[in-house]
Each structure stands twice: as C-alpha cells, then as structure tokens.
Amino acid sequence: ELLGKMQRFRDQGETLCNIAEQLGFVGKLQESTKSFERARRVAEAHGFFSVECRSCLGLGKSAMLEGRADEGVEMLRHAMTAAPLSEENENNMELNVFPAFTNALFLTHAIDEVEPLVPRYLEAAKALSAKKGCLGYYDLHSLYTSARLHEARGRPQEAQGEVRALLALIRENEATVQNMLERVHDLLREAILRLKVLDPETGEKELVKSVAAELARRV
C-alpha cells in the first residue's frame, strides 16, 4: 500500500508478485491468487508488461492446479502475449512462460497451438545457454516439449530422438544438472517413462546407466 501511495506503481506490482509467489510456495493458493490479481490490476492501470506477464503466469499456473484449465490456458496466453512487450525483456520473460504454457496446451490437447511455439522455445533456450555459457533448465525442457509434440503428431522415431538427446545432454553435463536437481527431477522421470513407452525394447540396464536414472534415484 505504501508503494502505491508513493506512486511507485511498478515496484508495487513487482512486490505483489513476489508475495504471491511466496504464498504459492507454501500452499496458500487463494491468498496467492488474490495477490496476483492485485498485481495484474496495477500492471493494466499503468502499462507495466513485465508485471502483467508475471501476474498472468501466476494466475494461469494457479488455475491449472485447481482444475480450471480453460481459464488457466487463457491467463498463460495473456502472459505469453505480454512477455515480448516487457520493459525487462532482457530477462527472457518469454522463456519463463514457455514451460507452463506448453504444458497447459498439451493437457488441453491444443496441439495446433503448441506446434509453432516449439521452434521458438528451442531457439530461445539455445540462445540463453549460449549467452550464459552453460546448460540451463530450458534446454532440457524445450527438448522434452519437442519430443511430446512429435509423439502427439504420430512421429515416434523423432520423439525418441529428442528424448535420447535430452538424456545425452544430462550425461554430458552432470555437474550442471546436479546444481538444478530439484527442478529437473520430475522432468527426468517423465522423460525416462516416455522413452520406455516410445521404445519398449529399451532395456532397464540402459536406463539405469544413464545419469538421468541415477539422479532420479538419489532424490
């Protein structure tokens, strides 16, 4: 409230988003949603696209968690639209939205909408890792998203190739992956299960030898 009275509206919006995210982390979804909604109102009133992107992303994730898929996809779509307009676009706002938005589109079987996003996601992830000089979460998730798209379009061989490329990246960058293990764990588990479905001949021995399987066991 003080930031609003001081007319520091962007700081107010960012603070509301920070509070909403912390509330979400501790499971207080209703309070989190209210804070994101307030942040979005501030963003819309004063034209702060970075705050609009963050607040819509948070609202979209919350709606998906609560089973309100249509509302969730719509909010995530708003976040994706606001991202490239953000005054903080050097912080790669689009990349923050891609994982939740593509996951939501797959869950709602909106394959036609997710398809043109995948090349953009892959390219943006590679550009960021090249800039930072190291592998990042988005490199892994974008490859997995590409595999899901190939599978949805009836291209199992291409899907297998993407999942194997994902596991190879993890094997080649074990130290980096260890540093982001908590975030990557669920993705690795899904990737291994998907590979077993795509290629039933894949032996358990091959998977156990992979860094992905080893990391999955450690958590």
Coordinates of C-alpha atoms in Angstrom, one line a residue:
E1 CA 0.0 0.0 0.0
L2 CA 2.8 2.4 0.9
L3 CA 4.4 1.9 -2.6
G4 CA 1.1 2.8 -4.2
K5 CA 0.7 5.9 -2.1
M6 CA 4.3 6.9 -3.2
Q7 CA 3.2 6.3 -6.8
R8 CA 6.0 3.7 -7.2
F9 CA 3.5 1.5 -9.1
R10 CA 6.0 -0.8 -10.8
D11 CA 7.6 -1.6 -7.5
Q12 CA 4.2 -2.2 -6.1
G13 CA 3.3 -4.6 -8.8
E14 CA 6.6 -6.5 -8.5
T15 CA 6.3 -6.7 -4.7
L16 CA 2.7 -8.1 -5.1
C17 CA 4.1 -10.7 -7.5
N18 CA 6.9 -11.6 -5.1
I19 CA 4.4 -12.0 -2.2
A20 CA 2.1 -14.1 -4.4
E21 CA 4.9 -16.4 -5.4
Q22 CA 5.9 -17.0 -1.8
L23 CA 2.3 -17.7 -0.8
G24 CA 2.1 -20.2 -3.6
F25 CA 5.3 -21.9 -2.5
V26 CA 3.8 -22.6 1.0
G27 CA 0.5 -23.8 -0.5
K28 CA -1.7 -20.7 0.2
L29 CA -3.2 -20.7 -3.3
Q30 CA -6.2 -18.4 -2.5
E31 CA -4.1 -15.7 -1.0
S32 CA -1.5 -16.1 -3.8
T33 CA -4.3 -15.7 -6.4
K34 CA -5.6 -12.5 -4.7
S35 CA -2.1 -11.0 -4.7
F36 CA -1.5 -11.9 -8.4
E37 CA -4.9 -10.3 -9.2
R38 CA -3.9 -7.1 -7.5
A39 CA -0.6 -7.1 -9.3
R40 CA -2.4 -7.5 -12.6
R41 CA -4.7 -4.6 -11.9
V42 CA -1.6 -2.4 -11.2
A43 CA 0.0 -3.6 -14.4
E44 CA -3.0 -2.9 -16.5
A45 CA -3.6 0.5 -15.0
H46 CA 0.0 1.7 -15.6
G47 CA 1.2 -0.4 -18.6
F48 CA 3.9 -2.5 -16.9
F49 CA 4.1 -5.5 -19.2
S50 CA 6.7 -7.3 -17.0
V51 CA 4.3 -7.3 -14.1
E52 CA 1.4 -8.2 -16.3
C53 CA 3.4 -11.2 -17.6
R54 CA 4.4 -12.4 -14.1
S55 CA 0.9 -11.9 -12.7
C56 CA -0.8 -13.7 -15.6
L57 CA 1.7 -16.5 -15.4
G58 CA 1.0 -17.0 -11.7
L59 CA -2.8 -16.8 -12.2
G60 CA -2.5 -19.3 -15.1
K61 CA -0.5 -21.8 -13.1
S62 CA -2.9 -21.5 -10.1
A63 CA -5.9 -22.1 -12.3
M64 CA -4.3 -25.2 -13.9
L65 CA -3.5 -26.6 -10.4
E66 CA -7.1 -26.0 -9.3
G67 CA -8.5 -27.8 -12.4
R68 CA -9.7 -24.6 -14.2
A69 CA -8.0 -25.5 -17.4
D70 CA -9.7 -23.1 -19.8
E71 CA -9.1 -20.1 -17.5
G72 CA -5.5 -21.3 -17.0
V73 CA -4.7 -21.5 -20.7
E74 CA -6.3 -18.1 -21.2
M75 CA -4.2 -16.5 -18.5
L76 CA -1.0 -18.2 -19.8
R77 CA -1.8 -16.9 -23.3
H78 CA -2.0 -13.4 -21.9
A79 CA 1.4 -13.9 -20.2
M80 CA 2.9 -15.1 -23.5
T81 CA 1.5 -12.0 -25.3
A82 CA 2.8 -9.6 -22.6
A83 CA 6.3 -11.2 -22.5
P84 CA 7.9 -9.8 -25.6
L85 CA 6.5 -6.3 -24.8
S86 CA 8.1 -6.3 -21.4
E87 CA 10.3 -3.5 -20.4
E88 CA 12.5 -6.2 -18.9
N89 CA 12.7 -8.4 -22.0
E90 CA 16.5 -8.8 -21.5
N91 CA 15.4 -11.1 -18.6
N92 CA 13.9 -13.5 -21.1
M93 CA 10.3 -13.2 -19.9
E94 CA 9.1 -15.5 -22.7
L95 CA 11.3 -18.3 -21.5
N96 CA 9.7 -18.1 -18.1
V97 CA 6.3 -18.6 -19.7
F98 CA 7.1 -21.4 -22.2
P99 CA 7.1 -24.4 -19.8
A100 CA 3.8 -23.7 -18.1
F101 CA 2.1 -22.6 -21.3
T102 CA 3.2 -25.5 -23.4
N103 CA 2.4 -28.0 -20.6
A104 CA -1.1 -26.5 -20.4
L105 CA -1.6 -26.7 -24.1
F106 CA -0.7 -30.4 -24.1
L107 CA -3.0 -31.0 -21.2
T108 CA -5.9 -29.4 -23.1
H109 CA -4.9 -31.2 -26.4
A110 CA -4.3 -27.9 -28.2
I111 CA -1.6 -29.4 -30.4
D112 CA -2.2 -26.9 -33.3
E113 CA -1.4 -24.0 -30.9
V114 CA 1.7 -25.6 -29.3
E115 CA 3.3 -26.6 -32.6
P116 CA 4.5 -23.1 -33.7
L117 CA 5.7 -22.4 -30.2
V118 CA 8.2 -25.3 -30.1
P119 CA 10.8 -23.9 -32.6
R120 CA 10.7 -20.6 -30.8
Y121 CA 11.2 -22.3 -27.4
L122 CA 14.1 -24.4 -28.7
E123 CA 15.8 -21.3 -30.3
A124 CA 15.3 -19.1 -27.2
A125 CA 16.6 -21.8 -24.9
K126 CA 19.8 -22.3 -27.0
A127 CA 20.3 -18.5 -27.3
L128 CA 20.2 -18.2 -23.5
S129 CA 22.5 -21.1 -22.8
A130 CA 25.0 -19.7 -25.4
K131 CA 24.9 -16.3 -23.7
K132 CA 25.4 -17.8 -20.3
G133 CA 28.0 -20.4 -21.5
C134 CA 26.3 -23.3 -19.7
L135 CA 23.4 -25.7 -20.0
G136 CA 20.1 -24.5 -18.5
Y137 CA 16.7 -25.9 -17.5
Y138 CA 15.1 -24.5 -20.6
D139 CA 17.5 -26.5 -22.8
L140 CA 16.2 -29.7 -21.2
H141 CA 12.5 -28.8 -21.0
S142 CA 12.4 -27.4 -24.6
L143 CA 13.8 -30.7 -25.9
Y144 CA 11.2 -32.7 -23.9
T145 CA 8.5 -30.4 -25.2
S146 CA 9.6 -31.1 -28.8
A147 CA 9.5 -34.8 -28.0
R148 CA 6.0 -34.5 -26.8
L149 CA 5.0 -32.7 -29.9
H150 CA 6.5 -35.3 -32.2
E151 CA 4.7 -38.1 -30.2
A152 CA 1.4 -36.2 -30.4
R153 CA 1.8 -35.9 -34.2
G154 CA 2.4 -39.6 -34.6
R155 CA 6.2 -39.4 -35.1
P156 CA 7.6 -41.8 -32.5
Q157 CA 11.1 -42.1 -34.1
E158 CA 11.6 -38.3 -33.9
A159 CA 10.2 -38.3 -30.4
Q160 CA 12.7 -41.0 -29.3
G161 CA 15.5 -39.0 -30.8
E162 CA 14.6 -35.9 -28.8
V163 CA 14.3 -37.8 -25.5
R164 CA 17.7 -39.5 -26.2
A165 CA 19.2 -36.1 -27.0
L166 CA 17.8 -34.9 -23.7
L167 CA 19.4 -37.8 -21.7
A168 CA 22.7 -37.3 -23.6
L169 CA 22.8 -33.6 -22.6
I170 CA 22.3 -34.7 -19.0
R171 CA 25.0 -37.3 -19.2
E172 CA 27.4 -34.7 -20.7
N173 CA 26.6 -32.0 -18.1
E174 CA 26.2 -34.0 -14.9
A175 CA 27.7 -31.3 -12.6
T176 CA 25.5 -28.6 -14.0
V177 CA 22.4 -30.8 -13.7
Q178 CA 23.3 -31.6 -10.1
N179 CA 23.0 -27.9 -9.3
M180 CA 19.4 -27.7 -10.6
L181 CA 18.5 -31.2 -9.5
E182 CA 15.3 -30.3 -7.7
R183 CA 13.8 -28.5 -10.7
V184 CA 14.9 -31.2 -13.2
H185 CA 13.9 -34.3 -11.2
D186 CA 10.3 -34.5 -12.3
L187 CA 11.3 -33.7 -15.9
L188 CA 13.8 -36.6 -15.9
R189 CA 11.3 -39.1 -14.5
E190 CA 8.8 -38.1 -17.2
A191 CA 11.4 -38.4 -19.9
I192 CA 12.5 -41.9 -18.9
L193 CA 8.9 -43.1 -18.7
R194 CA 8.2 -41.6 -22.1
L195 CA 11.2 -43.3 -23.6
K196 CA 10.0 -46.7 -22.2
V197 CA 6.6 -46.1 -23.9
L198 CA 8.1 -45.0 -27.2
D199 CA 10.7 -47.8 -27.3
P200 CA 9.6 -50.9 -25.3
E201 CA 12.9 -52.5 -26.3
T202 CA 14.9 -50.0 -24.3
G203 CA 16.4 -52.1 -21.6
E204 CA 16.3 -51.3 -17.9
K205 CA 20.1 -51.7 -17.9
E206 CA 20.5 -48.9 -20.4
L207 CA 18.3 -46.6 -18.4
V208 CA 20.0 -47.4 -15.1
K209 CA 23.3 -46.5 -16.6
S210 CA 22.0 -43.1 -17.6
V211 CA 22.7 -40.1 -15.4
A212 CA 19.0 -39.3 -15.5
A213 CA 18.1 -42.6 -13.8
E214 CA 20.9 -42.2 -11.3
L215 CA 19.8 -38.7 -10.4
A216 CA 16.2 -39.8 -10.1
R217 CA 17.1 -42.5 -7.6
R218 CA 19.0 -40.0 -5.4
V219 CA 16.0 -37.8 -4.8

